[in-house]
Coordinates of C-alpha atoms in Angstrom, one line a residue:
Chain J
X156 CA -104.6 189.8 84.6
X157 CA -108.1 190.8 83.5
X158 CA -110.1 192.3 86.3
X159 CA -113.2 193.2 84.3
X160 CA -116.2 192.3 86.4
X161 CA -118.5 189.7 84.8
X162 CA -121.6 191.4 86.2
X163 CA -122.5 195.1 86.0
X164 CA -124.2 194.7 89.4
X165 CA -121.2 193.3 91.2
X166 CA -121.4 195.9 93.9
X167 CA -125.0 195.0 94.7
X168 CA -124.3 191.3 94.4
X169 CA -121.4 191.5 96.9
X170 CA -123.4 193.7 99.3
X171 CA -126.3 191.3 99.1
X172 CA -124.2 188.2 99.8
X173 CA -122.4 190.1 102.6
X174 CA -125.7 191.0 104.2
X175 CA -126.9 187.4 104.4
X176 CA -123.9 186.5 106.6
X177 CA -125.1 186.7 110.2
X178 CA -121.5 186.5 111.5
X179 CA -120.4 189.6 109.7
X180 CA -123.2 191.6 111.4
X181 CA -122.4 189.9 114.7
X182 CA -118.7 191.0 114.4
X183 CA -119.7 194.5 113.1
X184 CA -117.8 194.3 109.8
X185 CA -118.6 196.9 107.1
X186 CA -117.6 197.1 103.4
X187 CA -115.4 200.2 103.1
X188 CA -114.3 199.9 99.5
X189 CA -115.1 197.5 96.6
X190 CA -113.5 197.5 93.2
X191 CA -113.2 194.6 90.7
X192 CA -110.8 192.2 92.4
X193 CA -110.4 194.3 95.5
X194 CA -112.3 194.5 98.8
X195 CA -111.6 196.5 101.9
X196 CA -113.4 195.8 105.1
X197 CA -113.5 197.7 108.4
X198 CA -114.3 196.3 111.8
X199 CA -114.5 198.7 114.8
X200 CA -113.2 197.4 118.1
X201 CA -115.5 196.3 120.9
X202 CA -114.5 194.3 124.0
X203 CA -116.4 191.2 122.8
X204 CA -113.7 190.8 120.1
X205 CA -110.7 190.8 122.3
X206 CA -108.1 188.3 123.5
X207 CA -106.3 188.3 126.9
X208 CA -104.4 191.5 126.3
X209 CA -107.3 193.6 125.0
X210 CA -106.3 193.4 121.4
X211 CA -108.4 192.1 118.6
X212 CA -108.5 188.3 118.9
X213 CA -106.6 186.3 116.3
X214 CA -109.8 184.6 115.3
X215 CA -111.3 188.0 114.5
X216 CA -108.2 188.9 112.4
X217 CA -108.5 185.6 110.6
X218 CA -112.2 186.0 110.0
X219 CA -111.7 189.5 108.5
X220 CA -108.9 188.2 106.3
X221 CA -110.9 185.4 105.0
X222 CA -113.9 187.6 104.1
X223 CA -111.8 190.4 102.6
X224 CA -110.3 187.9 100.2
X225 CA -113.5 186.1 99.6
X226 CA -115.4 189.3 98.5
X227 CA -112.4 190.5 96.4
X228 CA -112.9 187.2 94.5
X229 CA -116.7 187.4 94.5
X230 CA -116.5 190.8 92.8
X231 CA -115.3 189.2 89.6
X232 CA -118.0 186.5 89.5
X233 CA -120.9 186.4 87.0
X234 CA -124.4 186.6 88.5
X235 CA -125.6 183.3 89.9
X236 CA -122.2 182.2 91.3
X237 CA -120.8 182.3 94.8
X238 CA -117.3 181.9 96.3
X239 CA -116.3 179.2 98.7
X240 CA -113.1 179.4 100.7
X241 CA -111.0 176.4 99.8
X242 CA -108.2 177.3 102.2
X243 CA -106.1 180.2 103.5
X244 CA -102.9 180.7 105.4
X245 CA -102.4 183.6 107.7
X246 CA -99.3 185.0 109.4
X247 CA -100.0 187.2 112.4
X248 CA -97.1 189.7 112.4
X249 CA -98.2 192.1 115.2
X250 CA -100.9 192.4 117.7
X251 CA -104.2 193.5 116.3
X252 CA -104.4 196.9 118.1
X253 CA -106.4 200.0 117.3
X254 CA -109.8 201.6 116.9
X255 CA -110.6 199.4 114.0
X256 CA -109.2 196.6 111.9
X257 CA -108.8 197.1 108.2
X258 CA -108.7 194.1 105.9
X259 CA -107.7 194.4 102.3
X260 CA -108.1 191.5 99.8
X261 CA -106.9 191.5 96.2
X262 CA -107.1 188.9 93.5
X263 CA -103.8 187.7 92.2
X264 CA -105.1 184.9 90.0
X265 CA -108.7 184.7 88.6
X266 CA -109.1 181.3 87.1
X267 CA -112.2 179.6 85.7
X268 CA -112.5 177.4 88.8
X269 CA -110.0 178.7 91.3
X270 CA -109.2 182.2 92.4
X271 CA -106.1 183.2 94.5
X272 CA -106.1 186.3 96.7
X273 CA -103.5 188.1 98.8
X274 CA -104.7 189.7 102.0
X275 CA -103.3 192.2 104.5
X276 CA -104.9 193.2 107.8
X277 CA -104.0 196.4 109.7
X278 CA -104.9 197.8 113.1
X279 CA -105.7 201.5 112.7
X280 CA -105.4 203.9 115.6
X281 CA -105.8 207.7 115.1
X282 CA -105.3 207.2 111.4
X283 CA -102.1 205.3 111.8
X284 CA -102.0 201.8 110.2
X285 CA -100.0 199.0 111.6
X286 CA -100.0 195.7 109.6
X287 CA -101.0 192.8 111.9
X288 CA -101.4 190.0 109.4
X289 CA -100.8 188.8 105.9
X290 CA -102.5 185.9 104.1
X291 CA -102.8 183.9 100.9
X292 CA -106.2 182.4 100.1
X293 CA -107.7 180.0 97.5
X294 CA -111.3 180.3 96.5
X295 CA -113.6 178.2 94.3
X296 CA -116.5 179.5 92.3
X297 CA -119.7 177.5 92.6
X298 CA -123.3 177.9 91.4
X299 CA -125.1 180.0 94.0
Chain C
X137 CA -92.4 163.4 121.9
X138 CA -92.5 164.3 125.5
X139 CA -96.0 165.6 126.5
X140 CA -95.3 166.0 130.2
X141 CA -96.9 169.3 131.3
X142 CA -94.4 171.7 132.8
X143 CA -97.0 172.9 135.3
X144 CA -99.2 170.8 137.6
X145 CA -101.8 173.5 137.3
X146 CA -102.0 173.4 133.5
X147 CA -105.8 172.9 133.5
X148 CA -106.4 175.9 135.7
X149 CA -103.9 178.0 133.7
X150 CA -105.6 177.1 130.4
X151 CA -109.0 177.8 131.8
X152 CA -107.9 181.1 133.2
X153 CA -106.3 182.2 129.9
X154 CA -109.4 181.1 128.1
X155 CA -111.7 183.0 130.3
X156 CA -109.9 186.3 129.7
X157 CA -110.7 186.1 125.9
X158 CA -113.8 188.1 125.4
X159 CA -114.2 186.7 121.9
X160 CA -114.5 183.1 123.1
X161 CA -117.4 184.1 125.3
X162 CA -119.0 186.1 122.5
X163 CA -118.8 183.1 120.2
X164 CA -119.9 180.7 123.0
X165 CA -116.9 178.4 122.9
X166 CA -116.4 175.9 125.8
X167 CA -113.5 173.6 126.7
X168 CA -114.7 170.1 126.3
X169 CA -111.5 168.2 127.0
X170 CA -108.0 169.1 127.9
X171 CA -105.0 166.8 128.2
X172 CA -101.3 167.6 127.9
X173 CA -100.8 168.6 124.3
X174 CA -104.5 168.1 123.4
X175 CA -107.5 170.4 123.5
X176 CA -111.0 169.9 122.4
X177 CA -113.4 172.8 122.1
X178 CA -117.2 172.8 121.5
X179 CA -119.2 175.7 120.0
X180 CA -123.0 175.4 119.8
X181 CA -124.7 176.8 116.7
X182 CA -126.6 180.1 116.9
X183 CA -127.7 182.2 113.9
X184 CA -125.2 184.9 114.7
X185 CA -122.5 182.5 113.6
X186 CA -123.8 181.7 110.2
X187 CA -122.9 182.4 106.6
X188 CA -125.3 182.7 103.7
X189 CA -126.4 179.1 103.7
X190 CA -127.1 178.9 107.4
X191 CA -123.9 176.9 108.2
X192 CA -121.2 178.0 110.6
X193 CA -119.3 180.8 109.0
X194 CA -115.7 180.0 107.8
X195 CA -114.4 182.7 110.1
X196 CA -116.0 180.8 113.0
X197 CA -114.4 177.5 111.9
X198 CA -111.1 179.2 111.5
X199 CA -111.4 180.9 114.9
X200 CA -112.2 177.6 116.6
X201 CA -109.3 175.9 114.8
X202 CA -106.9 178.6 115.9
X203 CA -107.9 178.4 119.5
X204 CA -108.1 174.6 119.7
X205 CA -104.5 174.4 118.6
X206 CA -103.4 177.4 120.7
X207 CA -104.6 175.8 123.9
X208 CA -103.3 172.4 123.0
X209 CA -99.9 174.1 122.9
X210 CA -100.6 176.2 126.0
X211 CA -101.2 173.1 128.1
X212 CA -97.5 172.2 127.9
X213 CA -96.2 175.6 129.0
X214 CA -94.6 176.4 132.3
X215 CA -96.4 178.9 134.5
X216 CA -95.7 182.5 133.5
X217 CA -95.7 181.8 129.8
X218 CA -98.4 182.3 127.1
X219 CA -98.8 181.2 123.5
X220 CA -99.0 183.4 120.5
X221 CA -100.2 182.2 117.2
X222 CA -97.4 182.8 114.6
X223 CA -99.5 181.4 111.7
X224 CA -101.9 178.8 110.6
X225 CA -103.2 177.3 107.4
X226 CA -106.7 175.9 107.2
X227 CA -108.4 173.8 104.5
X228 CA -112.2 173.8 104.6
X229 CA -113.3 170.4 103.3
X230 CA -117.0 170.5 103.9
X231 CA -119.7 173.0 105.1
X232 CA -119.6 173.5 108.9
X233 CA -123.0 172.0 109.6
X234 CA -124.5 170.7 112.8
X235 CA -125.7 171.4 116.3
X236 CA -122.2 172.3 117.4
X237 CA -118.7 172.5 116.1
X238 CA -116.0 170.4 117.6
X239 CA -112.4 171.5 117.3
X240 CA -109.5 169.3 118.3
X241 CA -105.9 170.5 118.5
X242 CA -102.9 168.3 119.2
X243 CA -99.2 169.1 119.5
X244 CA -97.0 167.5 116.9
X245 CA -93.8 169.3 117.9
X246 CA -93.1 171.0 121.2
X247 CA -89.9 173.0 120.8
X248 CA -88.3 175.4 123.2
X249 CA -89.5 178.4 121.2
X250 CA -91.9 177.1 118.7
X251 CA -94.8 174.6 118.9
X252 CA -96.5 173.0 115.9
X253 CA -100.1 171.7 116.1
X254 CA -102.4 169.8 113.9
X255 CA -106.1 170.6 114.1
X256 CA -109.4 169.1 112.9
X257 CA -112.8 170.7 113.1
X258 CA -116.0 168.7 112.8
X259 CA -119.7 169.6 112.6
X260 CA -121.7 167.4 114.9
X261 CA -125.4 166.7 114.3
X262 CA -127.3 164.1 116.4
X263 CA -123.9 162.7 117.5
X264 CA -122.7 162.2 114.0
X265 CA -119.4 164.0 113.2
X266 CA -118.5 165.3 109.8
X267 CA -115.0 166.8 109.4
X268 CA -115.3 170.3 107.9
X269 CA -111.7 171.5 108.3
X270 CA -108.1 170.5 108.8
X271 CA -105.2 172.9 109.8
X272 CA -101.6 173.2 110.7
X273 CA -100.5 175.9 113.1
X274 CA -97.3 177.4 114.5
X275 CA -97.2 178.8 118.0
X276 CA -94.5 180.8 119.9
X277 CA -94.1 180.7 123.7
X278 CA -93.7 184.1 125.2
X279 CA -93.5 185.5 128.8
X280 CA -97.0 186.2 129.9
Chain G
X99 CA -114.6 158.6 102.7
X100 CA -114.7 156.4 99.6
X101 CA -111.2 155.4 98.5
X102 CA -112.2 153.1 95.7
X103 CA -109.8 153.7 92.8
X104 CA -111.6 154.8 89.6
X105 CA -109.2 152.9 87.4
X106 CA -108.1 149.2 87.8
X107 CA -104.8 150.3 86.4
X108 CA -104.1 153.0 89.0
X109 CA -100.7 151.5 89.9
X110 CA -99.4 151.5 86.3
X111 CA -100.9 155.0 85.7
X112 CA -99.2 156.4 88.7
X113 CA -95.9 154.8 87.8
X114 CA -96.1 156.0 84.2
X115 CA -96.8 159.6 85.3
X116 CA -94.0 159.4 87.9
X117 CA -91.6 158.2 85.2
X118 CA -92.2 161.1 83.0
X119 CA -91.0 163.6 85.6
X120 CA -87.3 164.2 85.0
X121 CA -87.0 165.9 88.4
X122 CA -87.9 162.7 90.3
X123 CA -85.2 160.8 88.5
X124 CA -82.7 163.6 89.1
X125 CA -83.4 163.6 92.8
X126 CA -83.5 159.8 92.9
X127 CA -87.0 159.3 94.3
X128 CA -88.7 155.9 94.2
X129 CA -92.2 154.8 94.9
X130 CA -92.1 152.5 97.9
X131 CA -95.8 151.9 98.4
X132 CA -99.0 152.8 96.6
X133 CA -102.5 152.1 97.8
X134 CA -105.7 154.0 96.8
X135 CA -105.4 157.4 98.5
X136 CA -101.9 156.7 99.9
X137 CA -98.4 157.0 98.5
X138 CA -95.1 156.5 100.1
X139 CA -91.9 157.7 98.4
X140 CA -88.3 157.1 99.4
X141 CA -85.3 159.2 98.5
X142 CA -81.8 158.1 99.4
X143 CA -79.3 160.7 100.6
X144 CA -76.6 162.0 98.3
X145 CA -74.4 165.1 98.8
X146 CA -76.1 166.9 95.9
X147 CA -79.2 167.1 98.0
X148 CA -77.8 168.7 101.1
X149 CA -77.9 172.1 102.8
X150 CA -75.1 173.8 104.8
X151 CA -75.1 171.2 107.6
X152 CA -75.1 168.1 105.4
X153 CA -78.8 167.3 106.0
X154 CA -81.4 167.0 103.2
X155 CA -82.1 170.5 101.9
X156 CA -85.5 172.0 102.8
X157 CA -86.3 172.2 99.1
X158 CA -85.8 168.5 98.8
X159 CA -88.1 167.8 101.8
X160 CA -90.7 170.1 100.2
X161 CA -90.4 168.4 96.8
X162 CA -90.8 165.0 98.3
X163 CA -93.8 166.2 100.3
X164 CA -95.5 167.7 97.3
X165 CA -95.1 164.6 95.2
X166 CA -96.1 162.2 97.9
X167 CA -99.4 164.0 98.3
X168 CA -99.8 164.5 94.6
X169 CA -99.6 160.8 93.8
X170 CA -101.7 159.8 96.7
X171 CA -104.4 161.9 95.0
X172 CA -103.5 160.7 91.6
X173 CA -104.2 157.1 92.6
X174 CA -107.9 157.8 92.9
X175 CA -108.3 159.4 89.4
X176 CA -110.0 157.9 86.5
X177 CA -107.9 157.2 83.4
X178 CA -107.3 160.3 81.3
X179 CA -107.0 162.7 84.2
X180 CA -103.9 164.2 86.0
X181 CA -103.4 166.0 89.2
X182 CA -102.1 169.6 89.5
X183 CA -100.8 171.0 92.8
X184 CA -102.9 174.0 93.7
X185 CA -101.0 174.8 96.8
X186 CA -99.4 173.3 99.9
X187 CA -98.1 174.4 103.3
X188 CA -95.2 172.7 104.9
X189 CA -93.8 172.9 108.4
X190 CA -90.3 171.7 108.9
X191 CA -90.1 170.4 112.5
X192 CA -86.7 168.8 112.5
X193 CA -83.6 168.5 110.3
X194 CA -84.0 166.1 107.4
X195 CA -81.3 163.6 108.6
X196 CA -80.8 160.0 107.7
X197 CA -79.9 157.5 105.0
X198 CA -83.1 158.3 103.2
X199 CA -86.2 160.4 103.3
X200 CA -89.6 158.8 103.5
X201 CA -92.6 160.8 102.4
X202 CA -96.1 159.7 103.0
X203 CA -99.2 161.3 101.5
X204 CA -102.8 160.4 102.2
X205 CA -106.0 161.7 100.9
X206 CA -108.3 163.3 103.5
X207 CA -110.8 164.7 101.1
X208 CA -111.5 163.4 97.5
X209 CA -113.8 165.9 95.8
X210 CA -115.0 166.0 92.3
X211 CA -112.7 168.9 91.5
X212 CA -110.4 169.3 94.5
X213 CA -108.5 166.8 96.6
X214 CA -106.9 167.5 100.0
X215 CA -104.0 165.5 101.3
X216 CA -102.0 165.3 104.5
X217 CA -98.3 164.5 104.3
X218 CA -95.6 163.6 106.7
X219 CA -91.9 163.4 105.8
X220 CA -89.4 161.4 107.9
X221 CA -85.6 161.0 108.0
X222 CA -84.7 157.3 108.4
X223 CA -81.4 156.2 109.8
X224 CA -80.7 152.6 110.6
X225 CA -84.4 151.9 110.5
X226 CA -85.2 154.7 113.0
X227 CA -87.7 157.2 111.7
X228 CA -87.7 160.9 112.8
X229 CA -90.4 163.1 111.5
X230 CA -88.9 166.2 109.8
X231 CA -92.0 167.8 108.2
X232 CA -95.8 167.8 108.0
X233 CA -97.9 169.4 105.3
X234 CA -101.4 170.0 103.9
X235 CA -101.9 170.1 100.2
X236 CA -104.7 171.0 97.8
X237 CA -104.8 169.3 94.4
X238 CA -107.0 169.8 91.3
X239 CA -107.9 167.1 88.8
X240 CA -107.5 168.1 85.2
X241 CA -107.8 166.3 81.8
X242 CA -104.4 164.8 81.1
Chain P
X161 CA -89.8 198.4 109.0
X162 CA -86.1 198.8 109.5
X163 CA -84.1 197.0 106.8
X164 CA -80.7 198.1 107.9
X165 CA -78.4 195.0 107.6
X166 CA -76.7 194.1 110.9
X167 CA -73.5 193.1 109.2
X168 CA -71.5 195.1 106.7
X169 CA -70.5 191.9 105.1
X170 CA -74.0 190.7 104.5
X171 CA -73.4 190.1 100.8
X172 CA -70.4 187.8 101.4
X173 CA -72.2 186.1 104.3
X174 CA -75.2 185.2 102.1
X175 CA -73.0 184.1 99.2
X176 CA -70.9 181.9 101.5
X177 CA -74.0 180.3 103.0
X178 CA -75.4 179.8 99.6
X179 CA -72.3 178.2 98.3
X180 CA -72.3 175.5 101.0
X181 CA -75.7 174.2 99.9
X182 CA -75.0 171.3 97.5
X183 CA -78.6 171.3 96.4
X184 CA -78.5 174.9 95.0
X185 CA -75.5 173.9 92.8
X186 CA -77.2 170.7 91.8
X187 CA -80.3 172.6 90.6
X188 CA -78.2 175.4 89.1
X189 CA -79.5 178.4 91.1
X190 CA -77.7 181.7 91.1
X191 CA -78.0 184.8 93.1
X192 CA -79.1 187.6 90.7
X193 CA -79.7 190.4 93.2
X194 CA -79.3 190.9 96.9
X195 CA -80.3 193.9 98.9
X196 CA -81.1 194.1 102.7
X197 CA -84.4 192.2 103.1
X198 CA -84.6 191.2 99.4
X199 CA -83.2 188.3 97.4
X200 CA -83.6 187.4 93.7
X201 CA -82.6 184.1 92.4
X202 CA -82.4 182.7 88.9
X203 CA -82.6 179.1 87.8
X204 CA -82.0 178.2 84.1
X205 CA -84.2 175.4 82.7
X206 CA -82.7 172.0 82.1
X207 CA -84.6 168.7 81.4
X208 CA -83.6 167.3 84.7
X209 CA -85.9 169.9 86.4
X210 CA -89.1 169.1 84.5
X211 CA -92.4 167.5 85.2
X212 CA -94.5 165.5 82.8
X213 CA -95.3 168.5 80.5
X214 CA -91.8 169.7 80.2
X215 CA -92.3 172.7 82.6
X216 CA -90.3 173.3 85.7
X217 CA -91.4 170.8 88.3
X218 CA -93.5 172.1 91.2
X219 CA -90.8 170.9 93.6
X220 CA -88.3 173.1 91.8
X221 CA -90.6 176.1 92.0
X222 CA -91.1 175.4 95.7
X223 CA -87.4 175.0 96.4
X224 CA -86.6 178.3 94.6
X225 CA -89.3 180.0 96.6
X226 CA -88.1 178.6 99.9
X227 CA -84.5 179.7 99.3
X228 CA -85.4 183.1 97.8
X229 CA -87.3 184.0 101.0
X230 CA -84.6 182.4 103.2
X231 CA -81.8 184.5 101.9
X232 CA -83.9 187.6 101.9
X233 CA -84.2 187.0 105.7
X234 CA -80.6 186.0 106.0
X235 CA -79.4 189.3 104.6
X236 CA -80.6 191.1 107.7
X237 CA -78.9 188.8 110.2
X238 CA -75.8 189.7 112.3
X239 CA -72.7 187.7 111.7
X240 CA -72.7 184.3 113.4
X241 CA -76.4 183.6 112.8
X242 CA -78.2 181.5 110.3
X243 CA -81.8 181.2 109.1
X244 CA -84.0 178.1 109.4
X245 CA -87.2 177.7 107.5
X246 CA -90.0 177.2 110.0
X247 CA -92.7 176.8 107.4
X248 CA -93.9 178.1 104.1
X249 CA -97.1 178.0 102.0
X250 CA -97.0 178.1 98.3
X251 CA -99.7 178.6 95.7
X252 CA -98.9 177.6 92.1
X253 CA -100.9 179.9 89.9
X254 CA -99.5 179.0 86.4
X255 CA -97.1 176.4 84.9
X256 CA -93.5 177.2 85.5
X257 CA -92.6 177.8 81.9
X258 CA -89.6 179.6 80.4
X259 CA -85.9 179.8 79.8
X260 CA -85.4 180.4 83.5
X261 CA -87.2 180.7 86.8
X262 CA -86.9 183.9 88.8
X263 CA -87.6 183.8 92.5
X264 CA -88.0 187.0 94.5
X265 CA -88.2 187.0 98.3
X266 CA -88.8 190.1 100.5
X267 CA -89.0 190.5 104.2
X268 CA -92.3 191.8 105.5
X269 CA -91.5 191.4 109.2
X270 CA -88.1 191.1 110.8
X271 CA -88.5 190.2 114.4
X272 CA -85.9 189.3 117.0
X273 CA -86.7 185.6 116.6
X274 CA -89.0 185.2 113.7
X275 CA -88.9 186.7 110.2
X276 CA -91.8 186.6 107.7
X277 CA -91.2 186.9 104.0
X278 CA -93.4 187.1 100.9
X279 CA -92.2 185.4 97.7
X280 CA -93.1 185.4 94.1
X281 CA -91.8 183.1 91.4
X282 CA -91.9 183.8 87.7
X283 CA -91.2 181.9 84.5
X284 CA -89.2 184.1 82.1
X285 CA -89.2 183.5 78.4
X286 CA -87.6 185.9 76.0
X287 CA -87.6 188.6 78.7
X288 CA -91.4 188.2 79.4
X289 CA -92.2 187.3 83.0
X290 CA -95.2 185.2 83.9
X291 CA -95.9 184.7 87.6
X292 CA -96.1 181.0 88.4
X293 CA -96.2 181.0 92.2
X294 CA -96.7 183.1 95.4
X295 CA -95.8 182.2 98.9
X296 CA -95.5 183.3 102.5
X297 CA -92.7 181.9 104.7
X298 CA -91.7 182.0 108.3
X299 CA -88.0 181.9 109.2
X300 CA -86.2 181.6 112.6
X301 CA -82.8 183.0 113.3
X302 CA -80.4 180.6 115.1
X303 CA -76.8 180.6 116.1
X304 CA -74.8 179.4 113.1

C-alpha cells in the first residue's frame, strides 16, 4: 500500500485540523507522533474522564480511538480535503487504567473515497502499556 | 422478550451508577427517560464538545451512544450487578447538529451473561430531530 | 428519508443482479419481497448449511444478512450502478433454527455515495419467527 | 497474553468440531494451519462461490472470516467446551479474487467468558496474496 502523503504540509494540516476541535482540548488529547498513515495520541488521566471505578470512561476510550484513526487517515489527504468518520467498531478488552491513554491508528486501506484504519488503545502506567481496546474504522474523504 | 426489571429500585440504581461517572458530568449528560430495557439521554451543546465545523464531535456522539445502550441494559439487572461494554459499532449518518443530542438505547436481547442493544442518536434543534447515528452494542453483566 | 426508486425497473434490476450471483443459488436463497429500500430474502434449511448442532451456520446467517441489506440498498439505485458492501457488523442473538431463514434489510440512510442499512435475520419454524441476528451495514454505489 | 492451550488434544478437538459443520464441507474449506490462538483456513475457488463479477462472494469471505476467528479461539478451550460467535464486524477492502481464499484468525484477548479475535482474509493467486477483508470478532465459550 502506498503511504506517500499527498501534501508536503501534512503535519501542519493535521495539527491545524486537530486544533479546531474543541472536544480534543476539553479532553486534553495531544498528538504524540504523526507519520503518513499513522497517528499516535496521548491523553493524560483526570477525574473528569472516569467511570464508576475510576478508570478512563469507555466513551473517552472510544473518542480517542475514533480520532487516532481519523488523523491517521487525514495524514494522507491532499490539501483542501478533510476526513469524516463513516463508522467504527470498538472492542473494549480491559479497563482503561493508567496515567495516560495512548491511541494508535494506522491506515490499512487508502482508497480514493474510503479509507480503513485499525486502531489500538492502551492504558500506560509507569511506562507499562496494557491494551484496553481495539477497533476498525471507515473514513470518507470530503472537500474541506 | 421479557423486560421485567429484576430490581424494584432499578431507577435509583441506574441514577446512582450514572452519578458516579465523572465523564457524564463533564460532558453534561442527563437521563431524560428510563424504562425497563430503554434509556434516553440528553446532552446540551456547548463549544467544548464540538469538532471543526461546530457540530457535536463524533467522540461525543459515540460516548452518548455507548452510555444510552449501557443504561438500557443496566435497567434490567438485579441489584449488585453492573454492566460492562464489551463492544459497539456506530455509524455516523449525519452531522451531530442541534441544541442538544438525544441518545436512545433499547435492549434487543437480554441474556444471562450478554445483553445486546440497539441505539439511535439524534440532533435536536427547535424540537426537530435529525438522526445522526445508529449503533449496535454488546454488554456483559458483572458483579458490581 | 426519500425512498423513491431512481429506476422504474428496480425490481428487474435487482432480480437480474441477484441471479448472477452463483453463491445465492448454491445456498438456495430466494427474494421474497422487494420494495424501495427494503428487501426480504428466504433461505430453506438443508443439511449442507448447518453447523455442529444442526442449526443454520453462522456464516449462512451472515451471508443472508449481507445480501438482504445489499439488495435493499440496490433497489434505490439508478440503472447502471451496483452496490458494494463496504462493511457490516452482525450480532448473533440466538441459534439460527427453523425450516427457513428470513433476512430483512432496510435502508436507514441513502446518501449519494454511501448507504446504511439495518438488517434482521429470523429463523422461522411452523410460521413462528425467532430473531437470530441483527446487523448494521455500509454500502457504496459504484458504476456497474 | 497466555496462549497455552488448555487441552493437549486441541488439534484433534478443533478438527473434530470443524468436521461436524456441514457448511464448511459444502464450501470446501480446509484447515491449513493451527496453533494455539491462531487458525489459518484455505478455500479454493469454484463458480458456486462467486458474485456477479466472478470473485468470491462477500458472504463467502465473511463466512471464512467468522470461522477462522472461531477456531483460533476454540484452540485455547479446555475439552468439553465450544465457541459461539457473539458478533463480528468485517470490512471488505478489495475484491476476493484468486485461486483460493486464505483466512487467518488470531486471538487478541482470551478471557474466561469472552474471547476477542482479529481476522484477515486474502485472495491468493499464483502465490501472491492480496488482502480482501479485515475483521474483529467476539466469541463466547460455552459447555459443548
